CSV table of C-alpha atoms in Angstrom, one decimal:
chain,number,residue,atom,x,y,z
A,1,MET,CA,-13.0,37.3,22.0
A,2,SER,CA,-10.1,34.9,21.8
A,3,THR,CA,-9.1,32.7,19.0
A,4,THR,CA,-7.1,29.5,19.3
A,5,GLN,CA,-4.8,28.6,16.6
A,6,GLU,CA,-5.4,25.0,15.5
A,7,GLU,CA,-2.3,23.2,14.2
A,8,PRO,CA,-3.1,21.1,11.2
A,9,ALA,CA,-2.8,17.4,11.8
A,10,ILE,CA,0.7,16.0,11.2
A,11,ILE,CA,0.5,12.8,9.3
A,12,PRO,CA,3.6,11.0,8.2
A,13,ASP,CA,4.2,10.6,4.6
A,14,PHE,CA,4.9,6.9,4.0
A,15,GLY,CA,5.6,7.7,0.4
A,16,ASP,CA,3.2,5.0,-0.9
A,17,ALA,CA,2.8,6.7,-4.2
A,18,ALA,CA,6.6,7.5,-4.5
A,19,SER,CA,7.8,4.0,-3.8
A,20,GLU,CA,5.3,2.5,-6.1
A,21,GLY,CA,7.2,1.5,-9.1
A,22,ARG,CA,10.6,1.8,-7.4
A,23,LYS,CA,12.6,-1.3,-8.2
A,24,LEU,CA,16.0,-2.6,-7.0
A,25,ALA,CA,18.0,-5.3,-8.8
A,26,ILE,CA,20.8,-6.9,-6.8
A,27,ILE,CA,23.4,-9.1,-8.4
A,28,CYS,CA,25.1,-11.5,-5.9
A,29,SER,CA,28.3,-12.8,-7.3
A,30,LYS,CA,30.2,-13.8,-4.2
A,31,GLY,CA,29.7,-16.9,-2.1
A,32,ASN,CA,31.7,-16.0,1.0
A,33,LEU,CA,29.6,-15.7,4.2
A,34,ASP,CA,30.6,-12.0,4.6
A,35,MET,CA,29.8,-11.2,1.0
A,36,ALA,CA,26.4,-12.9,1.1
A,37,TYR,CA,25.0,-10.7,3.8
A,38,PRO,CA,25.2,-7.2,2.3
A,39,GLY,CA,22.9,-8.2,-0.6
A,40,LEU,CA,20.4,-10.0,1.6
A,41,ILE,CA,20.3,-7.2,4.2
A,42,LEU,CA,19.8,-4.5,1.5
A,43,ALA,CA,17.2,-6.6,-0.2
A,44,ASN,CA,15.3,-7.0,3.1
A,45,ALA,CA,15.6,-3.3,3.9
A,46,ALA,CA,14.3,-2.3,0.4
A,47,LEU,CA,11.3,-4.7,0.6
A,48,GLY,CA,10.4,-3.2,4.0
A,49,GLU,CA,10.3,0.2,2.2
A,50,GLY,CA,7.9,-1.0,-0.4
A,51,VAL,CA,10.5,-1.4,-3.1
A,52,GLN,CA,10.2,-4.3,-5.6
A,53,VAL,CA,13.4,-6.4,-5.3
A,54,ASP,CA,14.9,-9.0,-7.7
A,55,LEU,CA,18.1,-10.8,-6.8
A,56,PHE,CA,20.3,-12.5,-9.4
A,57,PHE,CA,22.7,-15.1,-8.1
A,58,THR,CA,25.7,-15.7,-10.3
A,59,PHE,CA,29.2,-17.3,-10.2
A,60,TRP,CA,30.2,-17.8,-6.6
A,61,GLY,CA,27.0,-16.2,-5.5
A,62,PHE,CA,25.3,-19.4,-6.7
A,63,ASP,CA,26.4,-20.9,-3.4
A,64,ILE,CA,23.8,-18.7,-1.6
A,65,ILE,CA,21.0,-20.5,-3.3
A,66,THR,CA,22.5,-24.0,-3.8
A,67,LYS,CA,20.8,-26.3,-1.3
A,68,SER,CA,23.9,-28.3,-0.4
A,69,ARG,CA,26.0,-25.2,0.3
A,70,MET,CA,23.7,-22.3,1.4
A,71,GLY,CA,23.8,-23.3,5.0
A,72,ASP,CA,27.5,-23.7,5.0
A,73,LEU,CA,29.0,-20.5,3.6
A,74,LYS,CA,32.4,-19.7,5.0
A,75,PHE,CA,34.4,-16.7,6.0
A,76,THR,CA,38.2,-16.5,5.5
A,77,MET,CA,40.7,-14.0,6.9
A,78,LEU,CA,42.9,-14.7,3.8
A,79,GLY,CA,43.3,-11.7,1.6
A,80,ASN,CA,41.1,-9.6,4.0
A,81,THR,CA,43.1,-6.9,5.7
A,82,ALA,CA,40.1,-5.6,7.5
A,83,THR,CA,40.4,-8.3,10.1
A,84,HIS,CA,43.6,-6.5,11.2
A,85,MET,CA,45.2,-9.9,11.9
A,86,PRO,CA,48.6,-11.1,10.5
A,87,GLN,CA,47.8,-12.5,7.0
A,88,GLY,CA,49.9,-15.6,7.8
A,89,LEU,CA,47.4,-16.6,10.5
A,90,GLY,CA,44.6,-17.0,8.0
A,91,GLY,CA,46.5,-19.7,6.2
A,92,LEU,CA,46.9,-22.0,9.2
A,93,PRO,CA,44.8,-25.2,9.1
A,94,GLY,CA,41.4,-24.7,10.7
A,95,MET,CA,41.6,-20.9,10.7
A,96,THR,CA,38.7,-20.6,8.2
A,97,ALA,CA,36.5,-22.8,10.4
A,98,VAL,CA,37.3,-20.7,13.5
A,99,ALA,CA,36.8,-17.4,11.6
A,100,THR,CA,33.5,-18.7,10.2
A,101,HIS,CA,32.3,-19.9,13.5
A,102,GLN,CA,33.1,-16.5,15.1
A,103,MET,CA,31.3,-14.5,12.3
A,104,ARG,CA,28.2,-16.7,12.5
A,105,ARG,CA,28.1,-16.1,16.3
A,106,GLN,CA,28.4,-12.3,15.8
A,107,ILE,CA,25.7,-12.4,13.1
A,108,ARG,CA,23.4,-14.4,15.3
A,109,GLU,CA,24.0,-12.1,18.3
A,110,VAL,CA,22.6,-9.1,16.4
A,111,GLY,CA,19.5,-11.0,15.6
A,112,VAL,CA,20.2,-11.6,11.9
A,113,PRO,CA,19.1,-15.0,10.6
A,114,ASP,CA,21.3,-17.5,8.8
A,115,VAL,CA,21.2,-17.6,5.0
A,116,PRO,CA,18.4,-20.1,4.3
A,117,GLU,CA,16.1,-18.4,6.9
A,118,PHE,CA,17.0,-15.0,5.5
A,119,LEU,CA,16.0,-16.0,2.0
A,120,GLU,CA,12.7,-17.3,3.5
A,121,GLN,CA,12.1,-13.9,5.0
A,122,ILE,CA,13.0,-12.0,1.8
A,123,THR,CA,10.6,-14.1,-0.3
A,124,ASP,CA,7.9,-13.8,2.4
A,125,SER,CA,8.4,-10.1,2.0
A,126,GLY,CA,7.8,-10.3,-1.7
A,127,GLY,CA,11.4,-10.6,-3.0
A,128,HIS,CA,12.2,-12.6,-6.2
A,129,LEU,CA,15.2,-14.9,-6.4
A,130,TRP,CA,16.7,-15.8,-9.8
A,131,ALA,CA,19.5,-18.1,-10.7
A,132,CYS,CA,22.1,-17.4,-13.4
A,133,LYS,CA,21.9,-19.8,-16.4
A,134,MET,CA,25.5,-19.8,-17.2
A,135,SER,CA,26.5,-20.6,-13.6
A,136,ALA,CA,24.0,-23.5,-13.5
A,137,ASP,CA,25.4,-24.8,-16.8
A,138,MET,CA,29.0,-24.5,-15.6
A,139,MET,CA,28.3,-26.2,-12.3
A,140,HIS,CA,25.9,-28.8,-13.8
A,141,LEU,CA,23.1,-27.8,-11.5
A,142,ASP,CA,19.4,-27.6,-12.2
A,143,LEU,CA,16.4,-26.2,-10.4
A,144,GLY,CA,16.2,-29.3,-8.2
A,145,ASP,CA,19.6,-28.5,-6.7
A,146,LEU,CA,18.5,-25.0,-5.8
A,147,TYR,CA,16.6,-23.5,-2.9
A,148,GLU,CA,12.9,-24.2,-3.6
A,149,ARG,CA,11.9,-20.5,-3.7
A,150,VAL,CA,14.2,-19.7,-6.6
A,151,GLU,CA,11.7,-18.8,-9.3
A,152,GLY,CA,13.8,-19.8,-12.3
A,153,ILE,CA,17.1,-20.2,-14.0
A,154,ILE,CA,17.4,-17.3,-16.4
A,155,SER,CA,20.0,-15.7,-18.6
A,156,ALA,CA,21.7,-12.4,-17.9
A,157,ALA,CA,19.7,-10.8,-20.7
A,158,ASP,CA,16.5,-12.1,-19.1
A,159,PHE,CA,17.4,-10.5,-15.8
A,160,ILE,CA,18.3,-7.2,-17.4
A,161,GLU,CA,14.9,-7.3,-19.2
A,162,LYS,CA,13.0,-8.2,-16.0
A,163,THR,CA,14.6,-5.3,-14.1
A,164,GLU,CA,14.1,-2.6,-16.6
A,165,GLY,CA,14.2,0.8,-14.9
A,166,ALA,CA,15.5,-0.7,-11.6
A,167,GLN,CA,18.4,0.7,-9.5
A,168,LEU,CA,21.2,-1.8,-9.6
A,169,LEU,CA,23.6,-3.2,-7.0
A,170,PHE,CA,26.5,-5.5,-7.9
A,171,ILE,CA,28.0,-7.3,-5.0
B,1,MET,CA,7.6,19.3,20.3
B,2,PRO,CA,4.4,19.8,18.1
B,3,VAL,CA,1.0,19.0,19.5
B,4,THR,CA,-1.5,17.7,17.1
B,5,THR,CA,-5.2,16.7,17.4
B,6,ILE,CA,-6.0,13.1,16.5
B,7,GLY,CA,-9.8,12.7,16.5
B,8,ALA,CA,-10.7,14.6,19.6
B,9,THR,CA,-7.4,14.0,21.5
B,10,GLN,CA,-4.4,16.3,21.7
B,11,VAL,CA,-1.2,14.4,21.5
B,12,HIS,CA,2.6,15.1,21.3
B,13,VAL,CA,4.2,14.1,18.1
B,14,ASP,CA,7.6,14.5,16.4
B,15,SER,CA,8.1,16.5,13.2
B,16,GLU,CA,6.8,13.5,11.1
B,17,GLY,CA,3.7,12.9,13.2
B,18,PHE,CA,4.9,9.9,15.3
B,19,LEU,CA,3.7,10.0,18.9
B,20,THR,CA,6.4,10.9,21.3
B,21,ASP,CA,4.7,10.1,24.6
B,22,TYR,CA,4.1,6.4,25.2
B,23,ASP,CA,1.2,7.0,27.6
B,24,GLU,CA,-0.8,9.2,25.3
B,25,TRP,CA,-1.7,6.1,23.1
B,26,SER,CA,-4.9,4.1,23.3
B,27,GLU,CA,-6.6,1.6,21.1
B,28,ASP,CA,-9.2,4.2,20.1
B,29,LEU,CA,-6.4,6.6,19.2
B,30,ALA,CA,-4.8,3.8,17.2
B,31,ARG,CA,-8.0,3.5,15.1
B,32,GLN,CA,-7.7,7.2,14.2
B,33,LEU,CA,-4.0,6.9,13.4
B,34,ALA,CA,-4.6,3.9,11.2
B,35,ALA,CA,-7.5,5.8,9.5
B,36,ASN,CA,-5.0,8.7,8.8
B,37,ILE,CA,-3.0,6.3,6.6
B,38,GLY,CA,-5.8,4.4,5.1
B,39,ILE,CA,-5.9,1.3,7.3
B,40,GLU,CA,-8.9,0.0,9.1
B,41,LEU,CA,-7.9,-1.9,12.2
B,42,THR,CA,-9.0,-5.5,12.8
B,43,ASP,CA,-8.2,-7.9,15.6
B,44,ALA,CA,-5.2,-9.1,13.6
B,45,HIS,CA,-3.8,-5.6,13.5
B,46,LEU,CA,-4.4,-5.1,17.2
B,47,ARG,CA,-2.6,-8.3,18.0
B,48,VAL,CA,0.5,-6.8,16.3
B,49,LEU,CA,0.1,-3.4,17.9
B,50,ARG,CA,-0.2,-4.9,21.4
B,51,PHE,CA,2.9,-6.9,20.9
B,52,LEU,CA,4.8,-3.8,19.6
B,53,ARG,CA,3.7,-1.9,22.7
B,54,GLU,CA,4.7,-4.6,25.1
B,55,ASP,CA,8.0,-5.3,23.5
B,56,TYR,CA,8.9,-1.6,23.3
B,57,LYS,CA,8.1,-1.3,27.1
B,58,GLU,CA,10.5,-4.2,27.8
B,59,GLN,CA,13.3,-3.6,25.3
B,60,GLY,CA,13.2,0.2,24.9
B,61,GLU,CA,13.1,0.1,21.1
B,62,THR,CA,10.5,-0.6,18.5
B,63,PRO,CA,10.8,-4.2,17.2
B,64,THR,CA,11.6,-4.9,13.6
B,65,LEU,CA,9.5,-7.1,11.3
B,66,ARG,CA,11.9,-10.0,12.0
B,67,ARG,CA,11.4,-9.6,15.7
B,68,VAL,CA,7.7,-9.5,15.4
B,69,SER,CA,7.7,-12.7,13.3
B,70,THR,CA,10.2,-14.6,15.5
B,71,VAL,CA,9.1,-13.5,19.0
B,72,ALA,CA,5.4,-12.9,18.5
B,73,GLY,CA,5.1,-15.6,15.8
B,74,ILE,CA,3.2,-13.4,13.4
B,75,PRO,CA,4.5,-14.3,9.9
B,76,VAL,CA,6.3,-11.6,7.9
B,77,ARG,CA,3.9,-12.2,5.0
B,78,GLU,CA,0.9,-11.4,7.2
B,79,LEU,CA,2.6,-8.1,8.3
B,80,PHE,CA,3.0,-7.0,4.7
B,81,THR,CA,-0.7,-7.8,4.2
B,82,LEU,CA,-1.9,-6.0,7.3
B,83,PHE,CA,0.4,-2.9,6.8
B,84,PRO,CA,1.1,-2.7,3.1
B,85,GLY,CA,4.0,-0.8,1.6
B,86,LYS,CA,6.2,0.0,4.6
B,87,PRO,CA,5.0,-2.3,7.3
B,88,ALA,CA,7.6,-1.6,10.0
B,89,LYS,CA,7.1,2.1,9.9
B,90,LYS,CA,3.3,2.0,9.6
B,91,MET,CA,3.1,-0.5,12.5
B,92,ALA,CA,5.2,1.8,14.6
B,93,TYR,CA,3.1,4.9,13.7
B,94,ILE,CA,-0.2,3.3,14.6
B,95,ALA,CA,1.3,1.8,17.8
B,96,GLY,CA,2.4,5.2,18.9
B,97,LEU,CA,6.1,4.3,18.9
B,98,PRO,CA,9.2,5.6,17.2
B,99,LYS,CA,10.3,4.2,13.9
B,100,PRO,CA,12.4,1.0,14.4
B,101,VAL,CA,16.1,1.5,14.1
B,102,GLY,CA,17.2,-2.1,13.5
B,103,CYS,CA,18.5,-3.2,10.1
B,104,VAL,CA,16.9,-6.6,10.0
């Protein structure tokens, strides 16, 4: 008589229970093209992993959600040694436009959307966008000036309250 | 490479349970895989899975949510409804493909 050893079924653990209740708060404080993406990419990745995500746009980060600017963020070589180009070059007229154009092309080539479309994907995935009240007051902007999927203009304290228990990223 | 039994079929899987042999997959098997993770397949699910399989065959990697939405025209919101929680990984598992490696 022979016996066959049956392997138990291997079923992946998608961690549904573990990720339930996991929250991520991302504070976007920079408005350069290259500094906008890390927050958006991490937000998108976290949403895809079943994590609740709230983004707070403050100071220069306000550009990411300001209608008139969100599609026109720029990248400059100035003060960025990681381009490994002579710093003097970055100050030449037109260099910021050239560098921005180049970076946009590289971003597009890896299949990553531009900022407005990325925010659309993030909110379609369940992400929440919040605007900083102090920044709105300083720049004399109201909800009508902001990307339509921004849920509200709230104070820093409101954001901290909303994201109780969240892991936090400051960018 | 572990062998596991899904329904009545023996298939090769990796250590997490994702199928490793593209040709061992069938839509019947997909129903079992989906049931394993609490999803009942509908035509809407199958449309996604068929795109994933085709795209993988052409591109050699599992498409990300963004690729499914831009190339197949299936909105991201719908993908989250069909495959709740971790849609990209769940879709790949049911489609018998490796997990997607792309960031966006």
